Amino acid sequence: STTHMARRLTRIARQAGVACLVAVCLTFVSCGNPVELIPVSVNLAIVNGHIWTGDPARPWVDALAVTDGRIVAVGTSDAIELLADDAEVIDVRQRLVLPGFIDTHTHLLDLGDPTNTVNLATARSRRQFVTRVADAANNRPTGTWLLGREWDQRLWGDTLPHRDWIDAISPDHPIWLVQRDRQLGLANSVALEQAGIVVGDPGAHTTGDDATGLTLTGILTGTAMQRLEAAIPAPPPAARDRALDRALGEAAVRGVTSVHHIGDWDDLEVFSRARRAGRLSLRIYAAVPIDTWVRLDRALGARAFGGPDGRGDDWLRVGAVHVDLDGSLVARTAAFDAPYADAPGVSARLGVDIDTIRPLALAADAAGMQVLVEAVGDRANEAALDLHQQIVDRHDARDRRFRVELAQHLHPVDVARFATSGVLASALPYSTLHDGRWINRQLGAERARTSFPFRALLDAGAIVSFGSGWLDRGTPIDGIYAAVTRRTLDGLHPQGWVPQQRLSVEEALRAYTTAAAYASFEEETKGVLTVGQLADLVILDRDLLTVPSNDIPIVRVLMTVVGGQIVFDRLRPTES
């Protein structure tokens, strides 16, 4: 009888310690007749767990139940098992269960085609650099483009590569190799010719002088870099779909259940195709270039992405615009007020005209879009904060959640401005371990004190979320290790580079969960494991919150669940 069912569920609720369990698990319908109780069927139950919910009011529970992709109950294992009569029940054997990781800064499709892309992230000499490119070229059909990524000249003495390095080994392939921070790249002579780049073009680096004659080095930045990349044949839709499928698989292995994608309109076409086909196993919050805000405004007005607000659904949401204000430390194009310590006279200007960007940002904000501004150097971060203040002065205060992406090097006074202004910082913690090897040399010890200033930002009251930049910039577990230890990859800072900026594991974890959800206006649906939230979670093989900090990098993801569906499973033995 319904009375018996109500009593049974009330007993379960008391055992589980969830006061609202009956309301969640039953629908009450009353039209002048006796109340009818309709039970909701549980699809999945996680029991015997050590579940960190992320909810300060109730941080730990033993078990949870899922119905139609959402959490409908949390509590004790005994109580949840009573609900899960016909559900799939997973005994996690006291392993740590966390909200799914949210990566707030990705370029999701950069995985590219592994048969056409050479990874140069670990090339530590000219010889290794050239050998890897040669091996890749030998396996490519004549005349086809070869792309590479992630090189960093600081690994081999801070000498930029030259087109002469690769011309001899690749006379029949146009080659384009992008530096780690995507601010410059190396093209061989074939690629330069196909793109029509000549001496004198803006952004085309040269060597020599007027007496001996100038020649192209192959290094391109700015406008020349954009022209080169425009000359590369666009991959067919099927190839981009495969790149997304690889990214979805990589995200699942990392325990990433949501990403914030910094991209363009072509990327949205790929994501939309996957959404329509039901292929997405990862939730995507996408931003498009700020100079296309009118196109976005029209698309949202036409409800092009679906959903009640026209911005999409729980799988794909669009409503943000992005812009880069400067370059990178490795390319010495990050904008600083003072010169680089190792390059007197070089401080770098902003990479854009702020007077051109300001009206775009004001218009996008007036249209209700979230504005994401990428800033690396202290001058660029100051300009980003000034831009936010100008928007507030013009349009008054509202919950706009203006974001500064990267926010790597700050003036001490600007640390406090993040908190007082409500501007969000979306940082890349793993880059601390990489760039920390050179920042003291490039900037000097004093400016290094507020480089990647995670501790200072949190202490000031700012909201900090974490991302990776994707590819070789580390998994969320790597990012947590970086934020907690700040031990650079060269092993020269065993107590941490600028150790005053270290975080606790829980603080770093919140940057990948609750703060990350807040950064996309999605804190009501994700970031914590509580009743009503999306059932996005990750199960680890060790307790991340208690393992020694040195052991954090060996913590592995055993299972990733998105919307109640298992998308990665290393927890259960494979059935024969």
XYZ file of C-alpha atoms in Angstrom:
576
model
C 0.000 0.000 0.000
C 1.023 3.604 -0.404
C 0.912 4.051 3.375
C 3.311 1.145 3.811
C 5.592 2.587 1.115
C 5.601 5.983 2.776
C 6.497 4.451 6.112
C 9.258 2.378 4.514
C 10.797 5.387 2.768
C 10.521 7.510 5.894
C 12.440 4.824 7.796
C 15.078 4.763 5.048
C 15.325 8.527 5.164
C 15.970 8.482 8.888
C 18.611 5.773 8.482
C 20.260 7.709 5.669
C 20.096 10.985 7.516
C 18.470 12.678 4.533
C 15.477 14.656 5.656
C 14.260 15.302 2.111
C 14.544 11.745 0.819
C 10.795 11.063 0.700
C 10.187 14.312 -1.176
C 12.893 13.440 -3.665
C 11.893 9.840 -4.226
C 8.138 10.402 -4.455
C 5.885 12.558 -6.556
C 2.801 13.876 -4.787
C -0.301 14.351 -6.959
C -3.464 15.800 -5.466
C -6.629 16.753 -7.335
C -9.172 16.572 -4.535
C -8.482 12.852 -4.223
C -6.340 11.034 -1.668
C -2.619 11.698 -2.224
C -1.013 9.188 -4.582
C 2.628 8.222 -3.952
C 4.641 7.328 -7.045
C 8.100 5.857 -6.338
C 11.080 6.912 -8.445
C 13.269 4.052 -9.631
C 16.951 4.237 -8.708
C 19.280 3.418 -11.632
C 22.667 3.439 -9.915
C 23.894 3.235 -6.348
C 27.413 3.852 -5.037
C 27.828 2.165 -1.658
C 30.518 1.415 0.932
C 32.348 4.543 -0.116
C 34.347 7.350 1.387
C 32.416 10.100 -0.398
C 33.565 13.703 -0.165
C 30.487 15.632 -1.200
C 32.004 19.105 -1.331
C 29.067 20.334 0.768
C 30.385 22.070 3.919
C 27.139 21.230 5.731
C 27.666 17.515 5.190
C 31.117 16.825 3.713
C 31.173 13.034 4.093
C 28.647 10.271 3.350
C 28.886 6.528 2.718
C 26.646 6.118 -0.294
C 24.489 7.828 -2.889
C 21.689 6.905 -5.281
C 21.108 8.117 -8.843
C 17.949 8.405 -10.907
C 17.888 9.658 -14.498
C 21.325 11.212 -14.226
C 20.819 13.055 -10.947
C 21.556 12.288 -7.326
C 18.325 11.508 -5.475
C 19.700 10.413 -2.113
C 22.887 10.436 -0.051
C 23.434 8.683 3.252
C 24.427 5.321 4.708
C 25.082 2.262 2.571
C 22.346 0.222 4.265
C 19.719 2.849 3.560
C 20.799 3.416 -0.050
C 20.829 -0.338 -0.731
C 17.195 -0.545 0.399
C 16.331 1.978 -2.307
C 18.366 0.211 -4.987
C 16.174 -2.853 -5.489
C 16.712 -3.057 -9.260
C 19.621 -0.664 -9.618
C 23.221 -1.299 -10.541
C 25.022 -1.273 -7.198
C 28.750 -0.531 -7.123
C 30.646 -1.388 -3.956
C 33.667 0.919 -4.026
C 35.271 -0.710 -0.980
C 35.927 2.452 0.996
C 37.695 4.189 -1.866
C 37.506 7.954 -2.217
C 34.608 9.291 -4.294
C 34.697 12.928 -5.392
C 32.602 15.265 -7.515
C 33.759 14.988 -11.120
C 36.665 17.281 -11.965
C 35.792 20.437 -13.916
C 38.641 21.773 -16.079
C 38.048 25.504 -16.525
C 40.545 26.202 -19.318
C 40.815 23.839 -22.261
C 41.294 23.826 -26.006
C 39.472 20.563 -26.321
C 40.172 19.685 -29.958
C 43.915 20.333 -29.740
C 44.549 16.615 -29.430
C 44.337 16.694 -33.198
C 45.257 13.793 -35.435
C 48.045 11.743 -33.798
C 49.172 10.536 -37.221
C 49.677 14.136 -38.344
C 50.865 15.825 -35.141
C 54.265 15.516 -33.509
C 54.508 16.191 -29.777
C 57.683 18.110 -28.926
C 56.938 18.730 -25.250
C 59.916 16.722 -24.016
C 62.442 17.666 -26.718
C 65.451 18.793 -24.702
C 67.939 19.533 -27.478
C 68.116 20.597 -31.104
C 68.916 17.015 -32.033
C 65.806 15.625 -30.327
C 63.679 18.383 -31.851
C 64.929 17.696 -35.387
C 64.837 13.900 -35.048
C 61.206 13.849 -33.956
C 60.149 16.113 -36.790
C 62.118 14.012 -39.300
C 60.580 10.763 -38.070
C 57.101 12.231 -38.372
C 57.779 13.649 -41.840
C 59.037 10.286 -43.085
C 55.662 8.781 -42.252
C 53.609 11.429 -44.049
C 52.631 11.473 -47.741
C 54.585 13.975 -49.826
C 53.050 17.430 -49.882
C 50.826 17.027 -46.843
C 51.100 19.346 -43.873
C 52.888 18.210 -40.741
C 51.895 19.914 -37.511
C 53.745 19.928 -34.192
C 53.162 21.390 -30.779
C 54.385 22.059 -27.246
C 58.068 22.830 -27.822
C 59.822 25.088 -25.324
C 63.233 26.474 -26.244
C 64.116 26.988 -22.560
C 64.628 23.219 -22.373
C 67.670 23.482 -24.657
C 69.269 26.756 -23.589
C 66.712 29.381 -24.661
C 67.750 29.419 -28.313
C 64.817 29.747 -30.675
C 64.754 27.139 -33.437
C 65.352 28.203 -37.050
C 63.780 27.021 -40.276
C 67.226 25.749 -41.301
C 66.833 23.074 -38.622
C 63.995 21.417 -40.490
C 64.282 22.565 -44.119
C 66.838 19.895 -44.991
C 64.779 17.071 -43.546
C 61.445 18.184 -44.973
C 61.799 19.582 -48.497
C 58.432 18.138 -49.553
C 56.246 18.906 -46.544
C 54.913 22.226 -45.276
C 55.590 22.145 -41.531
C 54.191 24.269 -38.720
C 55.373 23.702 -35.134
C 53.607 25.685 -32.394
C 55.369 26.647 -29.176
C 54.014 25.480 -25.830
C 52.106 28.653 -25.045
C 50.629 29.059 -28.545
C 52.104 32.531 -28.941
C 54.630 31.740 -31.659
C 55.656 28.922 -33.936
C 58.259 27.700 -36.418
C 57.482 27.252 -40.117
C 59.744 25.679 -42.688
C 60.386 27.288 -46.055
C 57.683 25.284 -47.827
C 55.046 26.444 -45.328
C 56.223 30.063 -45.545
C 55.964 29.969 -49.330
C 52.489 28.432 -49.308
C 51.277 31.075 -46.838
C 52.880 33.881 -48.878
C 54.888 35.198 -45.929
C 57.881 37.362 -46.849
C 60.407 39.615 -45.178
C 58.710 42.699 -43.815
C 55.410 41.049 -42.941
C 54.267 41.935 -39.396
C 55.126 39.116 -37.009
C 57.626 37.447 -39.362
C 60.978 37.283 -37.559
C 64.129 37.923 -39.561
C 67.875 37.702 -39.203
C 70.662 39.693 -40.853
C 70.735 43.424 -41.558
C 70.182 45.843 -44.382
C 73.783 45.470 -45.532
C 73.851 41.675 -45.699
C 70.174 41.240 -46.430
C 67.331 40.115 -44.202
C 66.054 36.547 -44.268
C 63.145 34.843 -42.534
C 64.015 32.708 -39.512
C 60.750 30.795 -39.719
C 59.603 32.122 -36.327
C 56.168 33.724 -36.615
C 54.044 35.652 -34.138
C 50.897 37.749 -34.279
C 49.549 38.514 -37.738
C 52.074 36.321 -39.552
C 51.171 33.391 -37.327
C 47.482 33.904 -38.081
C 48.158 34.011 -41.824
C 50.199 30.826 -41.665
C 47.491 28.962 -39.780
C 44.836 30.243 -42.196
C 46.809 28.588 -45.016
C 46.621 25.147 -43.419
C 43.835 23.119 -45.051
C 40.934 22.727 -42.659
C 40.472 19.118 -41.545
C 37.265 17.505 -42.796
C 34.362 17.239 -40.343
C 34.997 13.528 -39.833
C 38.576 14.238 -38.711
C 37.396 16.864 -36.240
C 34.772 14.472 -34.941
C 37.501 11.897 -34.345
C 39.555 14.526 -32.502
C 36.594 15.175 -30.226
C 36.127 11.449 -29.614
C 39.767 11.204 -28.566
C 39.299 14.192 -26.270
C 36.216 12.602 -24.705
C 38.199 9.453 -23.989
C 41.101 11.425 -22.545
C 38.769 13.399 -20.298
C 37.188 10.220 -18.948
C 40.579 8.748 -18.075
C 41.480 11.974 -16.243
C 38.243 11.975 -14.237
C 37.144 15.163 -15.984
C 33.367 15.376 -16.309
C 33.051 19.011 -17.482
C 35.298 21.447 -19.335
C 35.287 25.123 -20.191
C 36.402 25.338 -23.808
C 38.176 28.436 -25.143
C 37.628 28.156 -28.878
C 35.774 29.316 -31.967
C 32.622 28.724 -33.984
C 34.017 25.773 -35.928
C 34.456 23.994 -32.606
C 30.802 24.628 -31.750
C 29.784 22.843 -34.932
C 31.752 19.777 -33.835
C 30.247 19.838 -30.344
C 26.723 20.368 -31.671
C 27.022 17.408 -34.033
C 28.116 15.221 -31.150
C 25.306 16.556 -28.948
C 22.655 15.814 -31.569
C 24.063 12.313 -32.060
C 24.137 11.639 -28.328
C 27.902 11.087 -28.439
C 28.940 13.526 -25.705
C 30.232 11.908 -22.526
C 31.618 15.205 -21.247
C 29.826 18.441 -20.418
C 31.116 21.465 -22.342
C 30.811 25.165 -21.491
C 32.064 26.961 -24.605
C 33.360 30.477 -25.240
C 33.816 32.111 -28.654
C 36.011 35.087 -29.682
C 34.860 38.440 -28.348
C 34.802 40.039 -31.801
C 32.003 37.614 -32.745
C 29.700 38.691 -29.909
C 27.044 39.923 -32.362
C 26.876 36.509 -33.992
C 26.558 34.922 -30.558
C 23.852 37.376 -29.551
C 21.834 36.495 -32.640
C 22.346 32.774 -32.082
C 21.169 33.041 -28.490
C 18.186 35.121 -29.546
C 17.262 32.427 -32.059
C 17.722 29.755 -29.381
C 20.262 28.085 -31.662
C 21.705 25.934 -28.909
C 18.376 24.893 -27.429
C 17.352 24.877 -23.804
C 14.903 27.196 -22.066
C 17.298 30.159 -22.277
C 18.663 29.361 -25.741
C 22.146 28.715 -24.363
C 22.016 24.941 -24.466
C 21.497 22.200 -21.932
C 23.442 20.254 -19.328
C 25.734 18.798 -22.031
C 26.589 21.833 -24.154
C 26.202 25.435 -23.035
C 27.311 28.565 -24.877
C 27.211 32.115 -23.593
C 30.740 33.414 -23.029
C 33.247 35.391 -25.105
C 37.025 35.425 -24.761
C 39.973 37.613 -25.677
C 43.763 37.432 -25.142
C 45.422 40.590 -23.844
C 49.051 39.472 -24.097
C 51.352 36.590 -24.906
C 53.474 34.264 -22.827
C 56.520 34.220 -20.601
C 58.337 31.693 -22.745
C 57.966 33.900 -25.832
C 58.679 37.067 -23.800
C 55.423 38.486 -25.108
C 53.677 38.562 -21.703
C 53.080 42.243 -20.898
C 54.884 43.588 -17.823
C 55.316 47.088 -16.426
C 59.031 46.442 -15.802
C 61.513 44.821 -18.191
C 62.317 41.126 -18.090
C 65.239 40.536 -15.728
C 67.089 38.469 -18.326
C 66.231 40.766 -21.245
C 66.784 44.413 -20.234
C 64.654 46.752 -22.271
C 62.018 44.129 -23.048
C 58.742 44.401 -21.144
C 56.278 43.643 -23.978
C 53.155 45.584 -24.752
C 49.624 44.333 -24.698
C 48.957 42.126 -27.691
C 45.736 43.969 -28.512
C 44.525 47.555 -28.577
C 42.574 47.897 -25.341
C 40.609 50.788 -26.849
C 39.361 48.358 -29.489
C 38.560 45.616 -26.997
C 36.715 47.856 -24.515
C 33.623 48.557 -26.672
C 33.393 44.864 -27.578
C 33.508 43.868 -23.917
C 30.932 46.505 -23.003
C 28.591 45.339 -25.748
C 28.973 41.661 -24.876
C 28.346 42.404 -21.214
C 25.273 44.468 -22.062
C 23.980 41.464 -24.010
C 24.329 39.306 -20.885
C 27.405 37.375 -21.958
C 30.176 36.308 -19.628
C 33.520 37.919 -20.522
C 36.740 35.879 -20.236
C 39.988 37.834 -20.558
C 43.280 35.967 -20.854
C 46.151 37.770 -19.129
C 49.648 36.576 -18.213
C 51.888 39.509 -17.300
C 51.217 42.026 -14.516
C 50.446 44.806 -16.993
C 47.897 42.613 -18.750
C 46.240 41.552 -15.492
C 46.004 45.153 -14.376
C 44.414 46.018 -17.727
C 41.930 43.152 -17.315
C 40.904 44.379 -13.867
C 40.621 47.929 -15.185
C 38.405 46.675 -18.014
C 36.108 45.003 -15.517
C 35.861 48.208 -13.490
C 35.001 50.182 -16.618
C 32.212 47.695 -17.389
C 30.857 48.008 -13.845
C 31.029 51.808 -14.004
C 29.073 51.796 -17.263
C 26.562 49.007 -16.572
C 26.383 48.919 -12.767
C 27.008 45.892 -10.584
C 25.393 42.553 -11.378
C 26.307 38.894 -11.142
C 28.452 38.906 -14.294
C 31.317 36.697 -13.040
C 33.923 38.391 -15.200
C 36.907 36.055 -15.473
C 40.635 36.497 -15.905
C 42.100 33.406 -17.510
C 45.641 32.359 -16.431
C 46.215 35.349 -14.079
C 49.823 34.229 -13.744
C 51.835 37.260 -12.653
C 50.198 39.971 -10.552
C 51.143 43.210 -8.878
C 50.621 42.688 -5.119
C 47.936 45.380 -5.075
C 46.033 43.588 -7.835
C 45.763 40.398 -5.784
C 43.339 42.223 -3.485
C 41.493 43.730 -6.451
C 40.372 40.256 -7.550
C 38.564 39.826 -4.250
C 37.137 43.315 -3.862
C 35.906 43.431 -7.456
C 34.507 39.892 -7.525
C 36.586 39.031 -10.594
C 37.247 35.301 -10.882
C 40.720 33.857 -11.497
C 40.901 30.798 -13.756
C 44.460 29.504 -13.355
C 46.658 26.687 -14.690
C 48.377 25.177 -11.628
C 50.502 22.623 -13.491
C 52.258 25.445 -15.336
C 53.743 26.367 -11.956
C 55.931 23.269 -12.076
C 57.007 23.951 -15.644
C 57.504 27.725 -15.679
C 58.721 27.888 -12.078
C 62.081 26.623 -13.328
C 62.729 29.913 -15.113
C 60.562 32.643 -13.549
C 63.179 33.770 -11.007
C 65.649 34.211 -13.837
C 63.192 35.878 -16.195
C 61.443 38.164 -13.709
C 63.586 38.269 -10.581
C 62.817 36.933 -7.110
C 60.648 39.861 -5.998
C 58.165 39.640 -8.869
C 58.168 35.857 -8.519
C 56.560 36.232 -5.073
C 53.212 36.985 -6.726
C 53.553 34.655 -9.703
C 50.840 31.991 -9.725
C 49.706 33.499 -6.377
C 47.063 30.940 -5.435
C 47.469 31.286 -1.665
C 47.424 35.074 -1.766
C 44.295 35.141 -3.921
C 42.386 32.772 -1.643
C 43.529 34.574 1.501
C 42.304 37.842 -0.005
C 38.902 36.263 -0.555
C 39.062 35.758 -4.313
C 37.489 32.785 -6.085
C 40.050 30.651 -7.915
C 39.223 27.833 -10.321
C 41.710 25.520 -11.972
C 42.216 24.293 -15.518
C 44.897 22.602 -17.545
C 45.180 24.173 -20.967
C 44.683 20.525 -22.037
C 47.245 18.287 -23.686
C 50.510 18.134 -21.737
C 49.517 20.678 -19.090
C 48.605 18.000 -16.579
C 45.552 16.164 -15.316
C 43.517 17.557 -12.413
C 45.463 15.247 -10.099
C 48.690 16.727 -11.493
C 47.249 20.192 -10.961
C 46.376 19.439 -7.354
C 49.907 18.147 -6.788
C 51.297 21.337 -8.324
C 49.125 23.634 -6.202
C 49.914 21.710 -3.007
C 53.679 21.275 -3.454
C 54.911 23.747 -6.127
C 57.871 21.396 -6.658
C 59.255 22.321 -10.066
C 60.004 19.633 -12.645
C 63.766 20.117 -12.327
C 63.712 18.961 -8.685
C 65.448 22.131 -7.484
C 62.633 23.245 -5.164
C 61.856 20.280 -2.878
C 60.021 22.558 -0.422
C 58.202 24.289 -3.220
C 58.987 27.216 -5.482
C 57.610 30.273 -3.643
C 56.238 27.900 -0.982
C 54.195 30.678 0.649
C 51.712 30.237 -2.219
C 50.985 26.533 -1.597
C 47.422 25.333 -1.020
C 45.901 22.476 0.927
C 44.559 19.496 -1.010
C 40.981 20.450 -0.179
C 41.506 24.009 -1.400
C 42.942 22.734 -4.672
C 40.138 20.204 -4.967
C 37.517 22.919 -4.571
C 39.185 24.857 -7.376
C 38.432 21.878 -9.645
C 34.881 21.364 -8.361
C 32.795 23.933 -6.496
C 34.694 27.024 -7.660
C 34.843 25.659 -11.207
C 31.081 25.144 -11.283
C 30.570 28.676 -9.977
C 32.825 30.022 -12.738
C 30.249 28.961 -15.352
C 27.074 29.799 -13.379
C 26.454 26.073 -12.843
C 26.822 25.707 -9.086
C 23.153 24.670 -8.808
C 23.743 21.563 -10.929
C 27.349 20.434 -10.471
C 30.470 20.687 -8.336
C 29.086 18.902 -5.267
C 27.506 15.497 -4.602
C 24.202 16.448 -3.030
C 20.553 15.667 -3.718
C 19.379 17.224 -6.981
C 22.833 17.634 -8.503
C 23.999 15.962 -11.689
C 25.495 12.546 -10.988
C 29.021 13.427 -12.163
C 31.653 11.771 -10.015
C 35.068 10.157 -9.945
C 36.422 7.255 -7.893
C 40.140 7.173 -7.002
C 42.377 4.315 -5.911
C 43.851 6.289 -2.968
C 42.565 8.907 -0.577
C 43.774 12.088 -2.212
C 43.042 14.072 0.929
C 45.352 12.042 3.178
C 48.150 10.597 1.020
C 51.599 12.174 1.441
C 51.984 15.047 -1.014
C 54.792 13.222 -2.829
C 52.353 10.412 -3.638
C 49.643 12.571 -5.184
C 50.922 12.030 -8.762
C 50.511 8.249 -8.450
C 46.843 8.487 -7.451
C 44.823 6.942 -10.267
C 41.277 7.387 -11.481
C 39.419 4.077 -11.228
C 36.017 5.154 -12.491
C 34.420 8.210 -14.042
C 30.644 8.647 -14.045
C 28.862 11.373 -16.026
C 25.124 11.779 -15.627
C 24.906 8.414 -13.908
C 26.611 6.681 -16.860
C 29.990 4.993 -16.404
C 32.312 6.429 -19.068
C 35.577 5.001 -17.711
C 35.965 1.884 -15.602
C 39.169 0.515 -14.165
C 37.484 -0.389 -10.881
C 35.790 -3.635 -11.786
C 37.488 -6.641 -13.389
C 36.735 -7.012 -17.077
C 34.282 -9.819 -17.623
C 35.433 -12.487 -20.005
